[in-house]
Short mmCIF file of C-alpha atoms in Angstrom, two decimals:
data_model
loop_
_atom_site.label_atom_id
_atom_site.label_comp_id
_atom_site.label_asym_id
_atom_site.label_seq_id
_atom_site.Cartn_x
_atom_site.Cartn_y
_atom_site.Cartn_z
CA UNK A 25 41.49 28.53 28.13
CA UNK A 26 42.60 31.08 25.52
CA UNK A 27 40.04 33.25 23.82
CA UNK A 28 39.93 33.94 20.11
CA UNK A 29 41.18 37.40 19.11
CA UNK A 30 38.50 40.09 18.95
CA UNK A 31 39.08 40.51 15.21
CA UNK A 32 38.55 36.78 14.64
CA UNK A 33 35.33 36.80 16.64
CA UNK A 34 34.07 39.83 14.71
CA UNK A 35 34.82 38.10 11.41
CA UNK A 36 32.98 34.95 12.52
CA UNK A 37 29.96 37.00 13.57
CA UNK A 38 29.96 38.75 10.19
CA UNK A 39 30.10 35.41 8.37
CA UNK A 40 27.35 34.04 10.63
CA UNK A 41 25.04 36.97 9.91
CA UNK A 42 25.64 36.65 6.19
CA UNK A 43 25.12 32.88 6.17
CA UNK A 44 21.86 33.19 8.11
CA UNK A 45 20.63 36.08 5.93
CA UNK A 46 21.15 34.00 2.79
CA UNK A 47 20.43 30.47 4.04
CA UNK A 48 17.14 30.97 5.92
CA UNK A 49 15.19 32.45 2.97
CA UNK A 50 16.85 29.91 0.65
CA UNK A 51 15.57 27.08 2.87
CA UNK A 52 12.04 28.49 2.72
CA UNK A 53 12.16 28.66 -1.08
CA UNK A 54 13.54 25.11 -1.32
CA UNK A 55 10.79 23.71 0.90
CA UNK A 56 8.09 25.54 -1.10
CA UNK A 57 9.06 23.76 -4.32
CA UNK A 58 7.97 20.18 -3.39
CA UNK A 59 4.77 21.60 -1.93
CA UNK A 60 3.56 22.13 -5.52
CA UNK A 61 3.44 18.37 -6.07
CA UNK A 62 1.90 17.82 -2.63
CA UNK A 63 -0.94 20.23 -3.38
CA UNK A 64 -1.56 18.62 -6.76
CA UNK A 65 -1.58 15.19 -5.12
CA UNK A 66 -4.01 16.25 -2.39
CA UNK A 67 -6.48 17.74 -4.89
CA UNK A 68 -6.19 15.08 -7.60
CA UNK A 69 -6.32 12.30 -4.99
CA UNK A 70 -10.01 13.04 -4.45
CA UNK A 71 -10.73 12.41 -8.13
CA UNK A 72 -9.80 8.74 -7.85
CA UNK A 73 -6.93 6.28 -7.59
CA UNK A 74 -6.19 6.08 -11.36
CA UNK A 75 -5.93 9.86 -11.54
CA UNK A 76 -3.59 9.97 -8.55
CA UNK A 77 -1.46 7.17 -9.99
CA UNK A 78 -1.27 9.01 -13.30
CA UNK A 79 -0.22 12.19 -11.52
CA UNK A 80 2.46 10.30 -9.61
CA UNK A 81 4.03 8.95 -12.80
CA UNK A 82 3.87 12.28 -14.66
CA UNK A 83 5.21 14.19 -11.66
CA UNK A 84 8.16 11.80 -11.36
CA UNK A 85 9.02 12.37 -15.03
CA UNK A 86 8.70 16.16 -14.72
CA UNK A 87 10.71 16.30 -11.50
CA UNK A 88 13.49 14.25 -13.12
CA UNK A 89 13.53 16.49 -16.19
CA UNK A 90 13.74 19.68 -14.16
CA UNK A 91 16.30 18.34 -11.67
CA UNK A 92 18.63 17.52 -14.56
CA UNK A 93 18.71 21.22 -15.44
CA UNK A 94 19.30 22.48 -11.90
CA UNK A 95 22.75 23.53 -13.13
CA UNK A 96 20.97 26.59 -14.55
CA UNK A 97 20.66 27.87 -10.98
CA UNK A 98 24.06 26.68 -9.75
CA UNK A 99 26.21 27.89 -12.65
CA UNK A 100 24.38 31.21 -12.88
CA UNK A 101 24.77 31.86 -9.15
CA UNK A 102 28.54 31.39 -9.31
CA UNK A 103 29.03 33.46 -12.47
CA UNK A 104 26.85 36.35 -11.31
CA UNK A 105 28.36 36.38 -7.80
CA UNK A 106 31.87 36.70 -9.25
CA UNK A 107 30.81 39.75 -11.27
CA UNK A 108 29.17 41.24 -8.20
CA UNK A 109 32.37 40.76 -6.21
CA UNK A 110 34.33 42.48 -8.97
CA UNK A 111 31.96 45.45 -8.82
CA UNK A 112 30.60 44.80 -12.33
CA UNK A 113 26.83 44.82 -11.78
CA UNK A 114 26.16 45.42 -15.46
CA UNK A 115 28.21 42.34 -16.35
CA UNK A 116 26.49 40.37 -13.57
CA UNK A 117 23.03 41.07 -15.00
CA UNK A 118 24.28 40.37 -18.52
CA UNK A 119 25.65 37.03 -17.33
CA UNK A 120 22.31 36.27 -15.73
CA UNK A 121 20.43 37.06 -18.94
CA UNK A 122 22.62 34.56 -20.81
CA UNK A 123 21.50 31.90 -18.32
CA UNK A 124 17.84 32.87 -18.77
CA UNK A 125 18.07 32.69 -22.57
CA UNK A 126 19.71 29.26 -22.24
CA UNK A 127 16.82 28.18 -19.99
CA UNK A 128 14.28 29.22 -22.63
CA UNK A 129 16.12 27.32 -25.37
CA UNK A 130 16.40 24.17 -23.24
CA UNK A 131 12.74 24.46 -22.23
CA UNK A 132 11.64 24.64 -25.86
CA UNK A 133 13.75 21.56 -26.64
CA UNK A 134 12.19 19.61 -23.76
CA UNK A 135 8.67 20.47 -25.00
CA UNK A 136 9.58 19.34 -28.51
CA UNK A 137 10.73 15.98 -27.12
CA UNK A 138 8.03 15.45 -24.47
CA UNK A 139 4.85 16.13 -26.44
CA UNK A 140 5.28 13.35 -29.03
CA UNK A 141 6.97 10.86 -26.68
CA UNK A 142 4.63 11.25 -23.69
CA UNK A 143 2.84 7.87 -24.23
CA UNK A 144 6.18 6.05 -24.56
CA UNK A 145 7.61 7.74 -21.44
CA UNK A 146 4.53 6.86 -19.40
CA UNK A 147 4.66 3.26 -20.61
CA UNK A 148 8.37 3.11 -19.73
CA UNK A 149 7.43 3.86 -16.11
CA UNK A 150 5.04 0.90 -16.12
CA UNK A 151 1.77 2.81 -15.89
CA UNK A 152 -1.37 0.66 -15.75
CA UNK A 153 -3.99 0.84 -18.50
CA UNK A 154 -6.28 2.87 -16.23
CA UNK A 155 -3.62 5.33 -15.03
CA UNK A 156 -1.79 5.84 -18.35
CA UNK A 157 -4.33 8.19 -20.01
CA UNK A 158 -4.28 10.50 -16.98
CA UNK A 159 -0.49 10.43 -16.83
CA UNK A 160 -0.21 11.31 -20.53
CA UNK A 161 -2.71 14.17 -20.19
CA UNK A 162 -0.94 15.64 -17.17
CA UNK A 163 2.53 15.20 -18.69
CA UNK A 164 1.67 16.84 -22.01
CA UNK A 165 -0.02 19.85 -20.45
CA UNK A 166 2.56 20.30 -17.70
CA UNK A 167 5.44 20.09 -20.17
CA UNK A 168 4.25 23.44 -21.54
CA UNK A 169 5.32 24.96 -18.23
CA UNK A 170 8.87 23.55 -18.37
CA UNK A 171 10.37 26.67 -20.04
CA UNK A 172 8.90 28.73 -17.20
CA UNK A 173 10.27 26.28 -14.63
CA UNK A 174 13.75 26.52 -16.15
CA UNK A 175 13.55 30.32 -16.30
CA UNK A 176 12.69 30.25 -12.59
CA UNK A 177 15.83 28.16 -11.97
CA UNK A 178 18.08 30.51 -13.95
CA UNK A 179 16.54 33.69 -12.52
CA UNK A 180 16.81 32.27 -9.01
CA UNK A 181 20.51 31.81 -9.73
CA UNK A 182 20.76 35.44 -10.84
CA UNK A 183 19.23 36.73 -7.61
CA UNK A 184 21.30 34.39 -5.44
CA UNK A 185 24.39 35.65 -7.21
CA UNK A 186 23.24 39.19 -6.41
CA UNK A 187 23.13 38.03 -2.74
CA UNK A 188 19.31 38.12 -2.72
CA UNK A 189 17.57 34.98 -1.45
CA UNK A 190 14.52 36.81 -0.09
CA UNK A 191 12.90 37.52 -3.45
CA UNK A 192 12.97 33.82 -4.46
CA UNK A 193 11.30 33.02 -1.13
CA UNK A 194 8.50 35.53 -1.74
CA UNK A 195 8.01 34.30 -5.31
CA UNK A 196 7.93 30.67 -4.14
CA UNK A 197 5.31 31.45 -1.49
CA UNK A 198 3.20 33.39 -4.00
CA UNK A 199 3.52 30.62 -6.56
CA UNK A 200 2.51 28.00 -4.02
CA UNK A 201 -0.61 29.98 -3.09
CA UNK A 202 -1.56 30.59 -6.72
CA UNK A 203 -1.03 26.94 -7.59
CA UNK A 204 -3.30 25.77 -4.77
CA UNK A 205 -6.07 28.23 -5.67
CA UNK A 206 -5.90 27.53 -9.40
CA UNK A 207 -5.87 23.77 -8.91
CA UNK A 208 -8.95 23.86 -6.70
CA UNK A 209 -10.78 26.20 -9.10
CA UNK A 210 -9.96 24.34 -12.30
CA UNK A 211 -10.25 20.76 -10.99
CA UNK A 212 -13.49 21.17 -9.05
CA UNK A 213 -14.93 24.58 -9.92
CA UNK A 214 -14.49 24.25 -13.68
CA UNK A 215 -14.67 20.44 -13.66
CA UNK A 216 -11.54 19.96 -15.77
CA UNK A 217 -10.28 17.04 -13.68
CA UNK A 218 -6.61 16.18 -13.85
CA UNK A 219 -6.16 18.49 -16.85
CA UNK A 220 -7.26 21.36 -14.62
CA UNK A 221 -4.55 20.48 -12.12
CA UNK A 222 -1.93 20.51 -14.87
CA UNK A 223 -3.14 23.85 -16.28
CA UNK A 224 -3.24 25.38 -12.80
CA UNK A 225 0.39 24.41 -12.21
CA UNK A 226 1.46 25.71 -15.63
CA UNK A 227 -0.23 29.06 -15.04
CA UNK A 228 1.37 29.40 -11.58
CA UNK A 229 4.80 28.54 -13.00
CA UNK A 230 4.43 31.06 -15.82
CA UNK A 231 3.39 33.72 -13.30
CA UNK A 232 6.48 32.99 -11.20
CA UNK A 233 8.71 33.23 -14.26
CA UNK A 234 7.05 36.53 -15.22
CA UNK A 235 7.74 38.01 -11.77
CA UNK A 236 11.38 36.96 -11.97
CA UNK A 237 11.72 38.44 -15.45
CA UNK A 238 10.28 41.75 -14.27
CA UNK A 239 12.82 41.86 -11.43
CA UNK A 240 15.76 40.97 -13.71
CA UNK A 241 14.68 43.33 -16.50
CA UNK A 242 14.41 46.20 -14.03
CA UNK A 243 17.92 45.42 -12.81
CA UNK A 244 19.18 45.30 -16.41
CA UNK A 245 17.71 48.70 -17.22
CA UNK A 246 19.03 50.20 -13.98
CA UNK A 247 22.58 49.08 -14.76
CA UNK A 248 22.47 49.46 -18.54
CA UNK A 249 22.75 45.74 -19.32
CA UNK A 250 21.55 44.42 -22.67
CA UNK A 251 18.55 42.10 -22.72
CA UNK A 252 19.23 40.68 -26.18
CA UNK A 253 20.39 37.09 -26.57
CA UNK A 254 24.15 36.81 -27.01
CA UNK A 255 25.25 33.59 -28.70
CA UNK A 256 28.73 33.66 -27.16
CA UNK A 257 27.34 34.28 -23.67
CA UNK A 258 24.69 31.56 -24.03
CA UNK A 259 27.34 29.14 -25.27
CA UNK A 260 29.58 30.00 -22.31
CA UNK A 261 26.68 29.41 -19.89
CA UNK A 262 26.03 26.02 -21.49
CA UNK A 263 29.72 25.07 -21.28
CA UNK A 264 29.83 26.03 -17.60
CA UNK A 265 26.73 23.93 -17.00
CA UNK A 266 27.93 20.71 -18.66
CA UNK A 267 30.16 19.55 -15.76
CA UNK A 268 27.38 20.30 -13.28
CA UNK A 269 24.99 18.32 -15.49
CA UNK A 270 27.40 15.34 -15.30
CA UNK A 271 27.54 15.76 -11.52
CA UNK A 272 23.75 15.85 -11.25
CA UNK A 273 23.24 12.82 -13.51
CA UNK A 274 25.81 10.85 -11.49
CA UNK A 275 24.00 11.74 -8.27
CA UNK A 276 20.66 10.73 -9.79
CA UNK A 277 22.25 7.42 -10.83
CA UNK A 278 23.30 6.79 -7.22
CA UNK A 279 19.70 7.30 -6.03
CA UNK A 280 18.27 5.14 -8.83
CA UNK A 281 20.70 2.30 -8.04
CA UNK A 282 19.82 2.49 -4.37
CA UNK A 283 16.09 2.30 -5.13
CA UNK A 284 16.60 -0.58 -7.57
CA UNK A 285 18.58 -2.51 -4.95
CA UNK A 286 15.93 -1.82 -2.29
CA UNK A 287 13.26 -3.16 -4.67
CA UNK A 288 15.21 -6.43 -4.98
CA UNK A 289 15.30 -6.79 -1.19
CA UNK A 290 11.51 -7.06 -0.85
CA UNK A 291 8.33 -5.02 -0.47
CA UNK A 292 8.96 -4.05 3.15
CA UNK A 293 12.49 -2.93 2.33
CA UNK A 294 11.52 -0.77 -0.64
CA UNK A 295 8.63 0.77 1.33
CA UNK A 296 10.98 1.65 4.19
CA UNK A 297 13.54 2.93 1.69
CA UNK A 298 11.01 5.33 0.16
CA UNK A 299 10.18 6.70 3.62
CA UNK A 300 13.86 7.27 4.35
CA UNK A 301 14.35 8.97 0.97
CA UNK A 302 11.51 11.38 1.81
CA UNK A 303 13.18 12.28 5.10
CA UNK A 304 16.59 12.45 3.41
CA UNK A 305 15.21 14.98 0.92
CA UNK A 306 13.76 17.13 3.68
CA UNK A 307 17.08 17.16 5.55
CA UNK A 308 18.88 17.89 2.30
CA UNK A 309 16.87 21.12 1.97
CA UNK A 310 18.25 22.37 5.29
CA UNK A 311 21.83 21.53 4.35
CA UNK A 312 21.42 22.76 0.77
CA UNK A 313 20.36 26.16 2.10
CA UNK A 314 23.82 26.57 3.65
CA UNK A 315 25.36 25.38 0.37
CA UNK A 316 23.42 28.07 -1.51
CA UNK A 317 24.79 30.68 0.86
CA UNK A 318 28.22 29.22 0.14
CA UNK A 319 27.77 29.57 -3.63
CA UNK A 320 26.85 33.26 -3.30
CA UNK A 321 29.50 34.21 -0.71
CA UNK A 322 32.40 32.30 -2.26
CA UNK A 323 31.65 33.58 -5.77
CA UNK A 324 31.51 37.17 -4.51
CA UNK A 325 34.76 36.83 -2.52
CA UNK A 326 36.66 35.38 -5.46
CA UNK A 327 35.23 37.99 -7.80
CA UNK A 328 36.61 40.64 -5.45
CA UNK A 329 40.00 38.89 -5.40
CA UNK A 330 39.61 38.08 -1.70
CA UNK A 331 40.96 34.52 -1.60
CA UNK A 332 41.65 34.76 2.13
CA UNK A 333 38.06 35.79 2.79
CA UNK A 334 36.84 32.90 0.62
CA UNK A 335 38.93 30.41 2.60
CA UNK A 336 37.74 31.83 5.94
CA UNK A 337 34.10 31.79 4.79
CA UNK A 338 34.55 28.17 3.67
CA UNK A 339 35.93 27.21 7.08
CA UNK A 340 33.04 28.86 8.90
CA UNK A 341 30.41 27.28 6.65
CA UNK A 342 31.92 23.84 7.22
CA UNK A 343 31.46 24.44 10.95
CA UNK A 344 27.83 25.34 10.23
CA UNK A 345 27.43 22.21 8.13
CA UNK A 346 28.80 19.94 10.87
CA UNK A 347 26.64 21.57 13.54
CA UNK A 348 23.53 21.34 11.34
CA UNK A 349 24.27 17.69 10.56
CA UNK A 350 24.68 16.82 14.25
CA UNK A 351 21.41 18.61 15.05
CA UNK A 352 19.54 16.80 12.28
CA UNK A 353 20.97 13.45 13.36
CA UNK A 354 19.86 14.01 16.96
CA UNK A 355 16.39 15.09 15.80
CA UNK A 356 16.03 11.89 13.76
CA UNK A 357 16.87 9.74 16.78
CA UNK A 358 14.65 11.66 19.21
CA UNK A 359 11.67 12.17 16.91
CA UNK A 360 11.52 8.71 15.32
CA UNK A 361 8.69 7.48 17.61
CA UNK A 362 6.63 10.46 16.44
CA UNK A 363 7.11 10.46 12.68
CA UNK A 364 7.47 6.75 11.85
CA UNK A 365 3.76 6.05 12.63
CA UNK A 366 2.83 8.91 10.27
CA UNK A 367 4.34 7.02 7.34
CA UNK A 368 3.33 3.41 8.00
CA UNK A 369 1.30 1.21 10.30
CA UNK A 370 2.95 -1.98 9.02
CA UNK A 371 5.08 -3.42 11.82
CA UNK A 372 7.37 -5.23 9.36
CA UNK A 373 8.11 -1.96 7.56
CA UNK A 374 8.72 -0.23 10.91
CA UNK A 375 11.12 -2.94 12.03
CA UNK A 376 12.98 -2.67 8.72
CA UNK A 377 13.00 1.12 8.83
CA UNK A 378 14.34 1.72 12.34
CA UNK A 379 17.95 0.42 12.11
CA UNK A 380 18.43 1.97 8.65
CA UNK A 381 17.15 5.28 10.02
CA UNK A 382 19.79 5.22 12.74
CA UNK A 383 22.44 4.86 10.02
CA UNK A 384 21.01 7.97 8.34
CA UNK A 385 21.25 9.84 11.63
CA UNK A 386 24.92 8.87 12.02
CA UNK A 387 25.70 10.03 8.46
CA UNK A 388 24.16 13.52 8.83
CA UNK A 389 27.31 15.32 10.07
CA UNK A 390 29.17 13.90 7.05
CA UNK A 391 26.30 15.07 4.82
CA UNK A 392 26.60 18.54 6.36
CA UNK A 393 30.24 18.77 5.30
CA UNK A 394 29.49 17.39 1.83
CA UNK A 395 26.69 19.85 1.07
CA UNK A 396 28.73 22.83 2.23
CA UNK A 397 31.89 21.91 0.31
CA UNK A 398 29.78 21.13 -2.75
CA UNK A 399 28.34 24.65 -2.54
CA UNK A 400 31.77 26.20 -1.96
CA UNK A 401 33.25 24.58 -5.07
CA UNK A 402 30.17 25.46 -7.11
CA UNK A 403 30.54 29.07 -6.01
CA UNK A 404 34.17 28.91 -7.13
CA UNK A 405 33.06 27.63 -10.55
CA UNK A 406 34.96 24.37 -10.01
CA UNK A 407 32.45 22.32 -12.00
CA UNK A 408 34.91 20.01 -13.80
CA UNK A 409 36.33 18.78 -10.50
CA UNK A 410 32.83 18.27 -9.07
CA UNK A 411 31.89 16.19 -12.11
CA UNK A 412 34.99 14.02 -11.81
CA UNK A 413 34.57 13.58 -8.05
CA UNK A 414 30.96 12.49 -8.46
CA UNK A 415 31.89 9.97 -11.17
CA UNK A 416 34.51 8.51 -8.80
CA UNK A 417 31.86 8.33 -6.07
CA UNK A 418 29.45 6.55 -8.40
CA UNK A 419 32.16 4.08 -9.40
CA UNK A 420 32.79 3.23 -5.72
CA UNK A 421 29.13 3.13 -4.68
CA UNK A 422 27.61 1.08 -7.53
CA UNK A 423 29.46 -2.23 -6.99
CA UNK A 424 29.13 -2.00 -3.19
CA UNK A 425 25.39 -1.36 -3.40
CA UNK A 426 24.84 -4.12 -5.96
CA UNK A 427 26.64 -6.59 -3.69
CA UNK A 428 24.18 -5.97 -0.83
CA UNK A 429 21.51 -8.48 -2.03
CA UNK A 430 24.16 -10.97 -3.18
CA UNK A 431 25.75 -11.01 0.28
CA UNK A 432 22.39 -11.32 2.03
CA UNK A 433 22.36 -7.75 3.34
CA UNK A 434 19.18 -5.82 4.00
CA UNK A 435 18.10 -2.19 3.94
CA UNK A 436 20.47 -1.26 6.77
CA UNK A 437 23.43 -2.58 4.74
CA UNK A 438 22.21 -0.58 1.74
CA UNK A 439 22.16 2.61 3.79
CA UNK A 440 25.64 1.88 5.09
CA UNK A 441 26.59 1.80 1.40
CA UNK A 442 24.90 5.21 1.07
CA UNK A 443 26.98 6.34 4.05
CA UNK A 444 30.10 5.13 2.22
CA UNK A 445 28.99 7.16 -0.79
CA UNK A 446 28.76 10.30 1.34
CA UNK A 447 32.14 9.56 2.93
CA UNK A 448 33.78 9.26 -0.50
CA UNK A 449 32.21 12.55 -1.54
CA UNK A 450 33.46 14.19 1.65
CA UNK A 451 37.03 12.98 1.09
CA UNK A 452 37.15 14.07 -2.57
CA UNK A 453 35.68 17.51 -1.77
CA UNK A 454 37.89 18.01 1.31
CA UNK A 455 41.04 17.18 -0.67
CA UNK A 456 40.10 19.79 -3.26
CA UNK A 457 39.30 22.55 -0.80
CA UNK A 458 42.47 21.78 1.20
CA UNK A 459 44.60 22.05 -1.94
CA UNK A 460 43.50 25.64 -2.58
CA UNK A 461 43.36 25.05 -6.34
CA UNK A 462 39.78 26.27 -6.40
CA UNK A 463 40.83 29.71 -5.16
CA UNK A 464 40.99 31.39 -8.57
CA UNK A 465 40.21 35.11 -8.21
CA UNK A 466 38.68 37.40 -10.82
CA UNK A 467 35.37 38.41 -12.40
CA UNK A 468 35.47 35.24 -14.50
CA UNK A 469 37.11 31.90 -13.83
#
């Protein structure tokens, strides 16, 4: 058996160290984010069922709103990383500030829309008469924190582009702790009820944004970058984000269609589907952490004009993605007797859940490749292709998923359709990376 050349092994070890150094803190920060909602739910749940139901509706609306603007992190990471690779730290910070200013403008627009339409949005989600007032209260107060949430996204992208994923981890941990303490103090100590939970979250989010701004402003002063808003730069950031917005909306449409189909299959099916989606999200955090490392590394390599290094890093990260997917799939199979009882005691739901869960386990290696290649192309600034590829995926998935109930299929058939969706994504992303058309060097794309 022939051994790889020493130089090749050294390069792989260097890539491995870099991937781990970026991905592990990124995973911690990603996991910390949903813990905000979990803490709110745990505290508000003791106030009563209507309050918890109201929180659930408002949180779903807020999560959807923020997830739509996740391109603020993705596009900023790629743009900043390119400048870093080119040795232009001043330009990198300046690029990051454009993303932050765009986040503030978008946040203000979301507040302007949400405050007057909160009752209509809550009603659209089918809130009961008892839950609706709590949902409206929480949504209106929490919307005031959306600019801070979007600044956190953009500033996180700046630091990732600067090859720093540790600071976002520390800020996420601090924000989680502050959110928990403030919620407990304002809900129970001050007796503000669900409004106290909303204010506690807003304060924690604003504190996180303030910390990020301090870090970015210090970097700007150190490298002589302007902090003033630049209309051309903000416009360029928005243009770079539009394709990623299309990609994100298409992906959200896939998930919404899947949930709508599951709901038509019956109560047991939709309950099992929600459990699988929770697990899917948790596994996505692990794979997305590698994708984030990919965004930072690929952007830096291309900024430095190192197309060969970008291709080699891509190859190594794909290997990481496959290995991580295999590991996650095996863990699902082995640990299912342990975690399924944690979610449900209903035997019908368990029987529905088990075969669909095995499909999810089989799909994980494919998901590993998809997440990594997605991150690679984001790091290359290849947003238009990602948007088109996701629209193609949606066009393939939607009719197949909608046929599941008509053909008498159950939840397992639906998740095979989800597996098809991931396979289509893998093929479209693999074709692009194999073509090399994404390998465009330079400080800007």
